[in-house]
Coordinates of C-alpha atoms in Angstrom, one line a residue:
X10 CA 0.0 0.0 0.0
X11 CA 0.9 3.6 -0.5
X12 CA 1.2 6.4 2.1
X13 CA 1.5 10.0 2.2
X14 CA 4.6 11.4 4.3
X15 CA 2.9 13.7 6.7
X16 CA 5.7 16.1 6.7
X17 CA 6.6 16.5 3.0
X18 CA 4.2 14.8 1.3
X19 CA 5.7 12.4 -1.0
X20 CA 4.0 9.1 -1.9
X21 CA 6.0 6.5 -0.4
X22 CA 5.3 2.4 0.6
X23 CA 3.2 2.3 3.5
X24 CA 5.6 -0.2 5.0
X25 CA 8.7 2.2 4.8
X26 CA 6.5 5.0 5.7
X27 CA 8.1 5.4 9.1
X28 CA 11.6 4.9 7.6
X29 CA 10.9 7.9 5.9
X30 CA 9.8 10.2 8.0
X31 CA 11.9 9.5 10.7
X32 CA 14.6 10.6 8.0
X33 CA 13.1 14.1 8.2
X34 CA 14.5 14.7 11.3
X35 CA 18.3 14.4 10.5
X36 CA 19.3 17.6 10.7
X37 CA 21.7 16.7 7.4
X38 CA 18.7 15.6 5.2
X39 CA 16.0 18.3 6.2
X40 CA 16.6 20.9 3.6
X41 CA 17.3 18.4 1.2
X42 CA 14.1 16.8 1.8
X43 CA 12.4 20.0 1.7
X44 CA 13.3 20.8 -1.4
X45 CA 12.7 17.4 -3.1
X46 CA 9.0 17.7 -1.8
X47 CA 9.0 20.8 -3.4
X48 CA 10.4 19.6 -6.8
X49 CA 8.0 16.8 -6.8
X50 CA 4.2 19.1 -5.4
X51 CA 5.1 21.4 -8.6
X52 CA 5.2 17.8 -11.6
X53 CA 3.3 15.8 -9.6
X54 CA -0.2 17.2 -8.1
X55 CA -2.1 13.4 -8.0
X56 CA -0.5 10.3 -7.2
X57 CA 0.4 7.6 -10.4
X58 CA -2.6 5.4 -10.1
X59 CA -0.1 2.9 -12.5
X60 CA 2.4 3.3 -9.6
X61 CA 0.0 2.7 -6.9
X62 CA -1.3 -0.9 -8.7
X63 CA 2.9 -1.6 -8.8
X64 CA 3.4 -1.3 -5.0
X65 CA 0.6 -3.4 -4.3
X66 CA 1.4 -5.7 -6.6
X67 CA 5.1 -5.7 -4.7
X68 CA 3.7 -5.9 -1.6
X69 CA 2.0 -8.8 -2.3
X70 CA 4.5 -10.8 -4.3
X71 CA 6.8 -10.4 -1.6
X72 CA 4.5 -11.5 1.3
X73 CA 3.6 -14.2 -0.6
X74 CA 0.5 -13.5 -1.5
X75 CA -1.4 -16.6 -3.6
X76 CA -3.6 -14.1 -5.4
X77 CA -0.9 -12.2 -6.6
X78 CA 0.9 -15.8 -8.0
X79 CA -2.3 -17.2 -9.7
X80 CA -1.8 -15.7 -12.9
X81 CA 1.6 -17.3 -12.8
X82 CA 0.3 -20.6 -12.0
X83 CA -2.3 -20.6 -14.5
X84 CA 0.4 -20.3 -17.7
X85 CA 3.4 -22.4 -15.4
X86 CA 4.0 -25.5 -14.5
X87 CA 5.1 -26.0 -11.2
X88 CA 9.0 -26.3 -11.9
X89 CA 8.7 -22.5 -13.4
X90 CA 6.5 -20.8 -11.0
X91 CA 9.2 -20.2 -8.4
X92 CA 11.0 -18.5 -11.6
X93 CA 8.4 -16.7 -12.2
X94 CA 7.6 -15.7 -9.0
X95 CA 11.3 -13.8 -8.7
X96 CA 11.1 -12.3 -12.2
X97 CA 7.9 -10.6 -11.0
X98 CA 9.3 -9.8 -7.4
X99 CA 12.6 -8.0 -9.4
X100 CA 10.6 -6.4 -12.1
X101 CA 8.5 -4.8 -9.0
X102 CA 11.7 -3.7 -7.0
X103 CA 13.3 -2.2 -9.8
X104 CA 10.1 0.2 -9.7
X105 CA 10.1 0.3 -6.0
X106 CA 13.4 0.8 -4.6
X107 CA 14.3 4.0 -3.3
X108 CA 17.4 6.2 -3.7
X109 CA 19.5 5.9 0.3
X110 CA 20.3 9.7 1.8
X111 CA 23.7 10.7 1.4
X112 CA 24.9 13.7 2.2
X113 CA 27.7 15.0 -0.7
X114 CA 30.5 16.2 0.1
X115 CA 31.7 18.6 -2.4
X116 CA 35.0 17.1 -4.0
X117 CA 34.7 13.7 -2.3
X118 CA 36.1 12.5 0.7
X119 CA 38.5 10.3 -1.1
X120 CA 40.1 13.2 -2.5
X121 CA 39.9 15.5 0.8
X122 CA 41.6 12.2 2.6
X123 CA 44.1 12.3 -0.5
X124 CA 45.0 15.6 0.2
X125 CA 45.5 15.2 4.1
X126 CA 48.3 12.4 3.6
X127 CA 50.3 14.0 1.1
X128 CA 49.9 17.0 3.6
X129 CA 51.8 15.0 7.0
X130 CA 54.9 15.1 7.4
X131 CA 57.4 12.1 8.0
X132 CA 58.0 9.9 4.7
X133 CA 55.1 7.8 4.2
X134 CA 53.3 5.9 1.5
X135 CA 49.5 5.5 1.6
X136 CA 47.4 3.3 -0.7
X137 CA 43.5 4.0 -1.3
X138 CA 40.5 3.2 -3.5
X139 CA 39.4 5.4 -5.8
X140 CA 35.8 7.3 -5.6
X141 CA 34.1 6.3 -2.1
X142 CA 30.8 8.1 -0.3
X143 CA 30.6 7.7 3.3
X144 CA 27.0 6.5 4.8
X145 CA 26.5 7.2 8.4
X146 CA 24.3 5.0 10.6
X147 CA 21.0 7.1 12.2
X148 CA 19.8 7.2 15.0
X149 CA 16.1 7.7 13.7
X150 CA 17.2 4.4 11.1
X151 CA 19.8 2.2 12.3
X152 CA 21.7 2.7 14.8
X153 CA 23.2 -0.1 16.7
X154 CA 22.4 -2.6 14.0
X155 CA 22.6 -1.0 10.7
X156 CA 26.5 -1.1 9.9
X157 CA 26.6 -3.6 7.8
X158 CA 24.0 -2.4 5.6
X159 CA 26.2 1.0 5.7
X160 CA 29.1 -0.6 4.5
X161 CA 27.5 -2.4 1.6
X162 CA 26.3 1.0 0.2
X163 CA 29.6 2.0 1.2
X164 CA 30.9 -0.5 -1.1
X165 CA 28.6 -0.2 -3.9
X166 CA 28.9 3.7 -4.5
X167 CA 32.5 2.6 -5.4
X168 CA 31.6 0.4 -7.5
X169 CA 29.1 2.2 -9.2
X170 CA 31.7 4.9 -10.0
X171 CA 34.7 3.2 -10.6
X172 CA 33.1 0.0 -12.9
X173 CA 31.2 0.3 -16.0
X174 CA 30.3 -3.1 -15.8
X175 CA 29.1 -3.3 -12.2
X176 CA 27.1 -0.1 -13.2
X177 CA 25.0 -2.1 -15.7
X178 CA 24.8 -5.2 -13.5
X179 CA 24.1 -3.6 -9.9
X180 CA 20.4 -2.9 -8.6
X181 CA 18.7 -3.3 -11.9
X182 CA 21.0 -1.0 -13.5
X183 CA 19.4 2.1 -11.8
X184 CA 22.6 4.0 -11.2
X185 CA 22.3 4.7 -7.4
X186 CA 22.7 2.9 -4.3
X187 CA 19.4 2.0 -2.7
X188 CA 18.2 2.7 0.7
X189 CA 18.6 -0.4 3.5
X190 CA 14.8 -1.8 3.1
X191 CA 15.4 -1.9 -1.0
X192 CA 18.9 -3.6 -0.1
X193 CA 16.6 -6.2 2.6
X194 CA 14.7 -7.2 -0.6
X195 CA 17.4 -7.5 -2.8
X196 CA 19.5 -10.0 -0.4
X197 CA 15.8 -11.8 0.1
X198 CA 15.8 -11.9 -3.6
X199 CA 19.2 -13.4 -3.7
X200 CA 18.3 -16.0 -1.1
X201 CA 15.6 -17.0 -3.1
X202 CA 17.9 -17.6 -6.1
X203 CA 19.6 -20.0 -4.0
X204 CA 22.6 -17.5 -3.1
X205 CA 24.1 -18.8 0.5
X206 CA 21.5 -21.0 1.6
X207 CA 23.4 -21.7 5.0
X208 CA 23.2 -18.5 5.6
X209 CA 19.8 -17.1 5.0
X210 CA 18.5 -20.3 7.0
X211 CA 20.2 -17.8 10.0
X212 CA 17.5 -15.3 8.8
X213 CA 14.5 -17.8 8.2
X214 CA 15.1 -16.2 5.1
X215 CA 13.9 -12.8 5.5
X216 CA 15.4 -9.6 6.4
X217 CA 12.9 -7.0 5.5
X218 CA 11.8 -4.4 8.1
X219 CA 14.3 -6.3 10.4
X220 CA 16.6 -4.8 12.8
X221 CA 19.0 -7.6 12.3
X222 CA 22.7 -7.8 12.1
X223 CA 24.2 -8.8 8.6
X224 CA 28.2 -9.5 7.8
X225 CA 30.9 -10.4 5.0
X226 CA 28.8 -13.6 3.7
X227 CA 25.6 -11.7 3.6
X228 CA 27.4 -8.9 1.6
X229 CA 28.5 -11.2 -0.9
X230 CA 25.9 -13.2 -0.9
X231 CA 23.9 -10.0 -2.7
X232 CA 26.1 -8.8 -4.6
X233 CA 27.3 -12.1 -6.1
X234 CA 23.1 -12.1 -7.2
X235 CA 24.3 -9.6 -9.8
X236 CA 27.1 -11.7 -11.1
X237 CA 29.5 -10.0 -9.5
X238 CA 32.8 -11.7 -7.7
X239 CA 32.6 -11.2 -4.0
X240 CA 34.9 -12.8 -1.9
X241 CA 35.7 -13.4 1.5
X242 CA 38.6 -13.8 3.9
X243 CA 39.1 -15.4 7.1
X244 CA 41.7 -14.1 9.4
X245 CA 41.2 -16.5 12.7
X246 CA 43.8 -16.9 15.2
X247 CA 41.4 -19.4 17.1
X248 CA 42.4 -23.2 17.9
X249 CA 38.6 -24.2 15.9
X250 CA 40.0 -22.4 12.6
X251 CA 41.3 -25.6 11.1
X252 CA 38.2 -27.7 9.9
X253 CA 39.1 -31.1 8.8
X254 CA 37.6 -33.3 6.5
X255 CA 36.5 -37.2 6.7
X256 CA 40.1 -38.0 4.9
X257 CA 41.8 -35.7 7.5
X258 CA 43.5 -33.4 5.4
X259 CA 42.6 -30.0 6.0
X260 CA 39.2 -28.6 4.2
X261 CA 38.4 -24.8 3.5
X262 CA 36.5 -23.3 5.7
X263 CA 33.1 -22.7 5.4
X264 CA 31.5 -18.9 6.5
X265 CA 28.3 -19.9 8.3
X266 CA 26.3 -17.3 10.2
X267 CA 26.9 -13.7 10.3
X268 CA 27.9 -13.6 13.7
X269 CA 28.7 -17.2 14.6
X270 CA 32.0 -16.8 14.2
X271 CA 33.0 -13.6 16.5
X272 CA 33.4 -15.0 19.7
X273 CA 35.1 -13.8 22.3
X274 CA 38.1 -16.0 23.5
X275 CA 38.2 -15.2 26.6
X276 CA 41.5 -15.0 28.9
X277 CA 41.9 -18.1 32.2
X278 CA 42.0 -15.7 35.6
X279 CA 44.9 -18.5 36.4
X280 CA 46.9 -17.5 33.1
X281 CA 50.5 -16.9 34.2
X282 CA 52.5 -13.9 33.2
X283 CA 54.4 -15.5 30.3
X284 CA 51.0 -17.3 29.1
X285 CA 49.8 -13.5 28.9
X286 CA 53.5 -12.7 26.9
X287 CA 53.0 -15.7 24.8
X288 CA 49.3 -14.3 23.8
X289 CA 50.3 -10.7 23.1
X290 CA 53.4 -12.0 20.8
X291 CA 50.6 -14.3 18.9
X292 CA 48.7 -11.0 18.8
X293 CA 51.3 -9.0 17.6
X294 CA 52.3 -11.8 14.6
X295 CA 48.3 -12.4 13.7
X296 CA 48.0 -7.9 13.3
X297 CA 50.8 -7.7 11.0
X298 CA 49.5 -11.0 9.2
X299 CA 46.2 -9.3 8.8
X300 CA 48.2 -5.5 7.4
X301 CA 50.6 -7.3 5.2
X302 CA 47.8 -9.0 3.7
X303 CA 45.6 -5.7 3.0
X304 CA 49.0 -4.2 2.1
X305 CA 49.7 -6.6 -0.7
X306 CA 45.8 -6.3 -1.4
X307 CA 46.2 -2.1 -2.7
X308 CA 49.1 -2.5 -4.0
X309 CA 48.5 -5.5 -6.6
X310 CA 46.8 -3.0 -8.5
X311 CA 46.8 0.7 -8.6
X312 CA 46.8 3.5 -11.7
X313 CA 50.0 5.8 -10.5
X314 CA 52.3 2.9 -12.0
X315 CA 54.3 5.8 -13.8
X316 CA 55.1 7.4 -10.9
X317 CA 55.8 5.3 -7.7
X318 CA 57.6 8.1 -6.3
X319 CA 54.4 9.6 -5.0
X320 CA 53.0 9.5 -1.8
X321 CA 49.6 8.7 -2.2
X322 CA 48.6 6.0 -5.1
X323 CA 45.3 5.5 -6.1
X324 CA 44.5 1.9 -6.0
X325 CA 42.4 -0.1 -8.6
X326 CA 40.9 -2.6 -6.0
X327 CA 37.7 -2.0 -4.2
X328 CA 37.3 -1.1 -0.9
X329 CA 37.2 -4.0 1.7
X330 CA 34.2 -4.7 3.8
X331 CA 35.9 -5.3 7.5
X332 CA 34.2 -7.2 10.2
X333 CA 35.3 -8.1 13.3
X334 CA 33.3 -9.1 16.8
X335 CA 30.5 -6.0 17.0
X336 CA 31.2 -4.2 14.4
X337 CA 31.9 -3.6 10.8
X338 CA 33.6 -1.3 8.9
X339 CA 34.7 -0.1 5.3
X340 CA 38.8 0.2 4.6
X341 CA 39.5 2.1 2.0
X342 CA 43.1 2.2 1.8
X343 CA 46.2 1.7 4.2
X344 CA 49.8 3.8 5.3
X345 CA 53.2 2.9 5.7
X346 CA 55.6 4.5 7.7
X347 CA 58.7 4.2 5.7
X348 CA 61.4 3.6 8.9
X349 CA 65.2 3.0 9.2
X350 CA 66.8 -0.1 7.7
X351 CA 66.7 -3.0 9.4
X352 CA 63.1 -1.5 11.4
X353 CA 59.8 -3.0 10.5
X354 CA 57.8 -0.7 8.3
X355 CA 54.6 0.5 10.3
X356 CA 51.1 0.2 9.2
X357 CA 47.8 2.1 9.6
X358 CA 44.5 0.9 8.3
X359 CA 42.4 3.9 6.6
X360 CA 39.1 3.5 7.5
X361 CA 35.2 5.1 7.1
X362 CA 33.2 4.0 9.7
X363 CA 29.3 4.3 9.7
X364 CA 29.5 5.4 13.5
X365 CA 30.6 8.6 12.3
X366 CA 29.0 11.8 11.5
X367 CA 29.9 12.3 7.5
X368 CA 29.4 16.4 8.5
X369 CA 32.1 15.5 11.4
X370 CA 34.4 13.7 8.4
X371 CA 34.1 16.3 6.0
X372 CA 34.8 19.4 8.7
X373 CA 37.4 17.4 10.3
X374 CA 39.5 16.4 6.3
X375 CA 38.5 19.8 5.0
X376 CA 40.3 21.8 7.9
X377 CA 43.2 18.7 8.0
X378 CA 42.7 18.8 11.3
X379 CA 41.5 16.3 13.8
X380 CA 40.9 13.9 10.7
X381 CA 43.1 11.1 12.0
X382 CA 41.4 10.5 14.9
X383 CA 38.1 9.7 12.5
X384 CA 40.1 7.8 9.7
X385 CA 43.1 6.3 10.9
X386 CA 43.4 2.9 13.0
X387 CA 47.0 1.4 13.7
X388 CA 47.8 -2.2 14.4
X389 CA 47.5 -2.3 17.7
X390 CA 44.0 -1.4 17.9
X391 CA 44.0 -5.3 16.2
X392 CA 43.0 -7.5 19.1
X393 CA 40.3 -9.1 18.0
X394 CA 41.2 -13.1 17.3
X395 CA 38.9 -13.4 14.2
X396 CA 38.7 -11.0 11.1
X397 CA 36.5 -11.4 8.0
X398 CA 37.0 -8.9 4.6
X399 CA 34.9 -8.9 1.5
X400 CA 36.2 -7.5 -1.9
X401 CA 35.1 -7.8 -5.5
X402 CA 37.0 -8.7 -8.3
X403 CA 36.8 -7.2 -11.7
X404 CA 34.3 -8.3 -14.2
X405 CA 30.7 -10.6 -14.6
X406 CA 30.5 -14.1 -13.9
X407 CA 29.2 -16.3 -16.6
X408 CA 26.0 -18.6 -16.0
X409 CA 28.4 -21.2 -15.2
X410 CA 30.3 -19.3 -13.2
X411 CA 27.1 -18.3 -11.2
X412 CA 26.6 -21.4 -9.8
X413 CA 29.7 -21.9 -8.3
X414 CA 29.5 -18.5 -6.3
X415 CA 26.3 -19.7 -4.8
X416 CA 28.3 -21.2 -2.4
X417 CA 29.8 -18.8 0.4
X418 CA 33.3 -20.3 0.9
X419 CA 35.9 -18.0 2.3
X420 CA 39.9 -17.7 1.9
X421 CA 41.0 -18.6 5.3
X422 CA 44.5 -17.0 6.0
X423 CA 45.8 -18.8 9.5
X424 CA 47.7 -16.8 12.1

């Protein structure tokens, strides 16, 4: 059903009607909204009566609705109707789906973070993705639980920017990164399609309207719908990382739930002094593990190959969803402290985090001051004993192809 926004008047699903006006009252969207409401009052005077007959219609394909499947059943056998059912469900979200809030920041905050490293001082090289927008959790949306869902946007406004072909492949093809309830439908879309089955029995297989954590596998999981080539890593420093098989030899491991993973391994109150050592020193070598690994990552492939003299290089890769026990997070590009000879190099991460304000961000890399506290996290913030990443590699999977990345295995790197 559609709904009229009591505050500016635009025609939205009745289902994401409090979404929506709860949205009014970030004070970074306001004007914004204000203004859109405007736009639309002066074209649009009465609502689409076509578009009112296509929510329904979405509504009740998605809930399942028998009367909205009969005319499917009535020209499909039963092997097709599930087919069916899906092409209808996508045809009707590609309508549907709304355009997420971001607020721009003139010039891009890749480029204001750009200009803060070449601005330090000390001799450093940094590695970063290209074209990244930051999405902030809200505390009238999703805060506590909506980071993962952040970071996915996070990820797909690079990818919309940076590849043609993920353009064309991504959401439809509609160009812009959807809000979290059109994202909800598009990962119950891809578990229908058989994408990660494990993982969305976790969910009972829905996710809409839910306040539900999400991580790495789910991420993949949806975009992998659009035939794109999500991966995931495994950092795990944990004695149950090594899975075996029947035959005994060692078996990749499999990503599960979203959360099963992150546990907290917790420290004996009788651990003796040098137990404590020996667990900081395995600390220590599973951080730089982790960094050398995201290091290598960047710097396979970046477009300032002419000129490796430079401080900061743009990399070519995407930017790497990052969860760990809590929380998740979006890298988009690392630092290295060049030191003396015969030192090891030091490493920061360079991270967005939805937990921050973008205004904060933007004031704090626009003035160059204050802006490492928001972006930068060195390696010894690392303590967690589990990590997971999720990248995408170039390109479109073929049909066969497709098949094989319905299965959500991850890389597991041991430390």
């Amino acid at each position: 059903m559609i709904s009229s926004c009591p505050i500016c008047n635009v025609q939205v699903l009745t289902a994401e009607l409090q979404w929506h006006a709860n949205a009014h009252f970030d004070d970074d969207q306001l004007q914004t909204d204000m203004e859109l409401a405007h736009q639309i009052a002066l074209t649009q005077s009465t609502p689409n009566p076509l578009l009112l007959d296509t929510h329904q219609e979405c509504n009740n394909l998605f809930a399942g609705d028998p009367h909205a499947q009969e005319a499917s059943s009535s020209i499909a056998g039963s092997s097709s109707l599930q087919g069916s059912v899906l092409d209808e469900q996508v045809s009707c979200l590609l309508q549907a789906q709304l355009r997420s809030n971001v607020q721009e920041i003139q010039g891009g905050v890749m480029n204001l973070l750009r200009a803060c490293l070449e601005s330090e001082a000390g001799s450093s090289t940094s590695m970063i993705s290209g074209h990244v927008d930051h999405y902030q959790s809200l505390s009238s949306e999703d805060k506590g639980w909506g980071c993962g869902w952040r970071n996915i946007q996070m990820l797909s406004s690079h990818l919309l920017k940076q590849r043609p072909e993920a353009r064309e492949a991504l959401f439809g093809g509609s160009g812009f990164v959807p809000d979290i309830p059109s994202l909800q439908r598009w990962l119950e879309i891809a578990w229908d399609k058989k994408f990660d089955t494990l993982g969305s029995s976790h969910f009972h297989n829905k996710v809409y309207g839910a306040k539900k954590w999400i991580g790495t596998t789910e991420c993949a999981a949806l975009l992998r719908s659009f035939g794109l080539r999500a991966r995931v890593v495994d950092f795990d420093s944990t004695e149950s990382s090594g899975p075996h098989s029947k035959n005994g030899k060692h078996a990749p491991k499999r990503v599960q739930g979203p959360m099963d993973k992150f546990l907290i391994k917790n420290v004996s109150p009788t651990s003796t002094s040098s137990e404590l050592c020996r667990e900081d020193a395995e600390n220590m070598r599973g951080q730089q593990v982790l960094v050398d690994w995201i290091w290598n990552y960047f710097a396979s492939r970046h477009s300032d190959n002419s000129d490796s003299s430079r401080r900061v290089l743009v990399s070519d890769k995407t930017p790497l969803y990052f969860q760990h026990q809590g929380h998740s997070r979006t890298i988009v590009g690392i630092q290295k402290q060049n030191v003396q000879r015969g030192n090891q190099d030091r490493f920061t991460l360079l991270i967005l985090d939805p937990g921050h304000r973008t205004s904060d961000l933007e004031r704090a890399l626009r003035s160059k001051t204050g802006w490492q506290r928001l972006v930068k996290r060195g390696v010894h913030t690392l303590r967690k004993p589990q990590y997971q990443l999720c990248y995408v590699d170039p390109g479109i999977a073929s049909s066969e192809e497709m098949e094989q990345l319905k299965t959500i295995d991850s890389i597991l790197v041991r430390f």
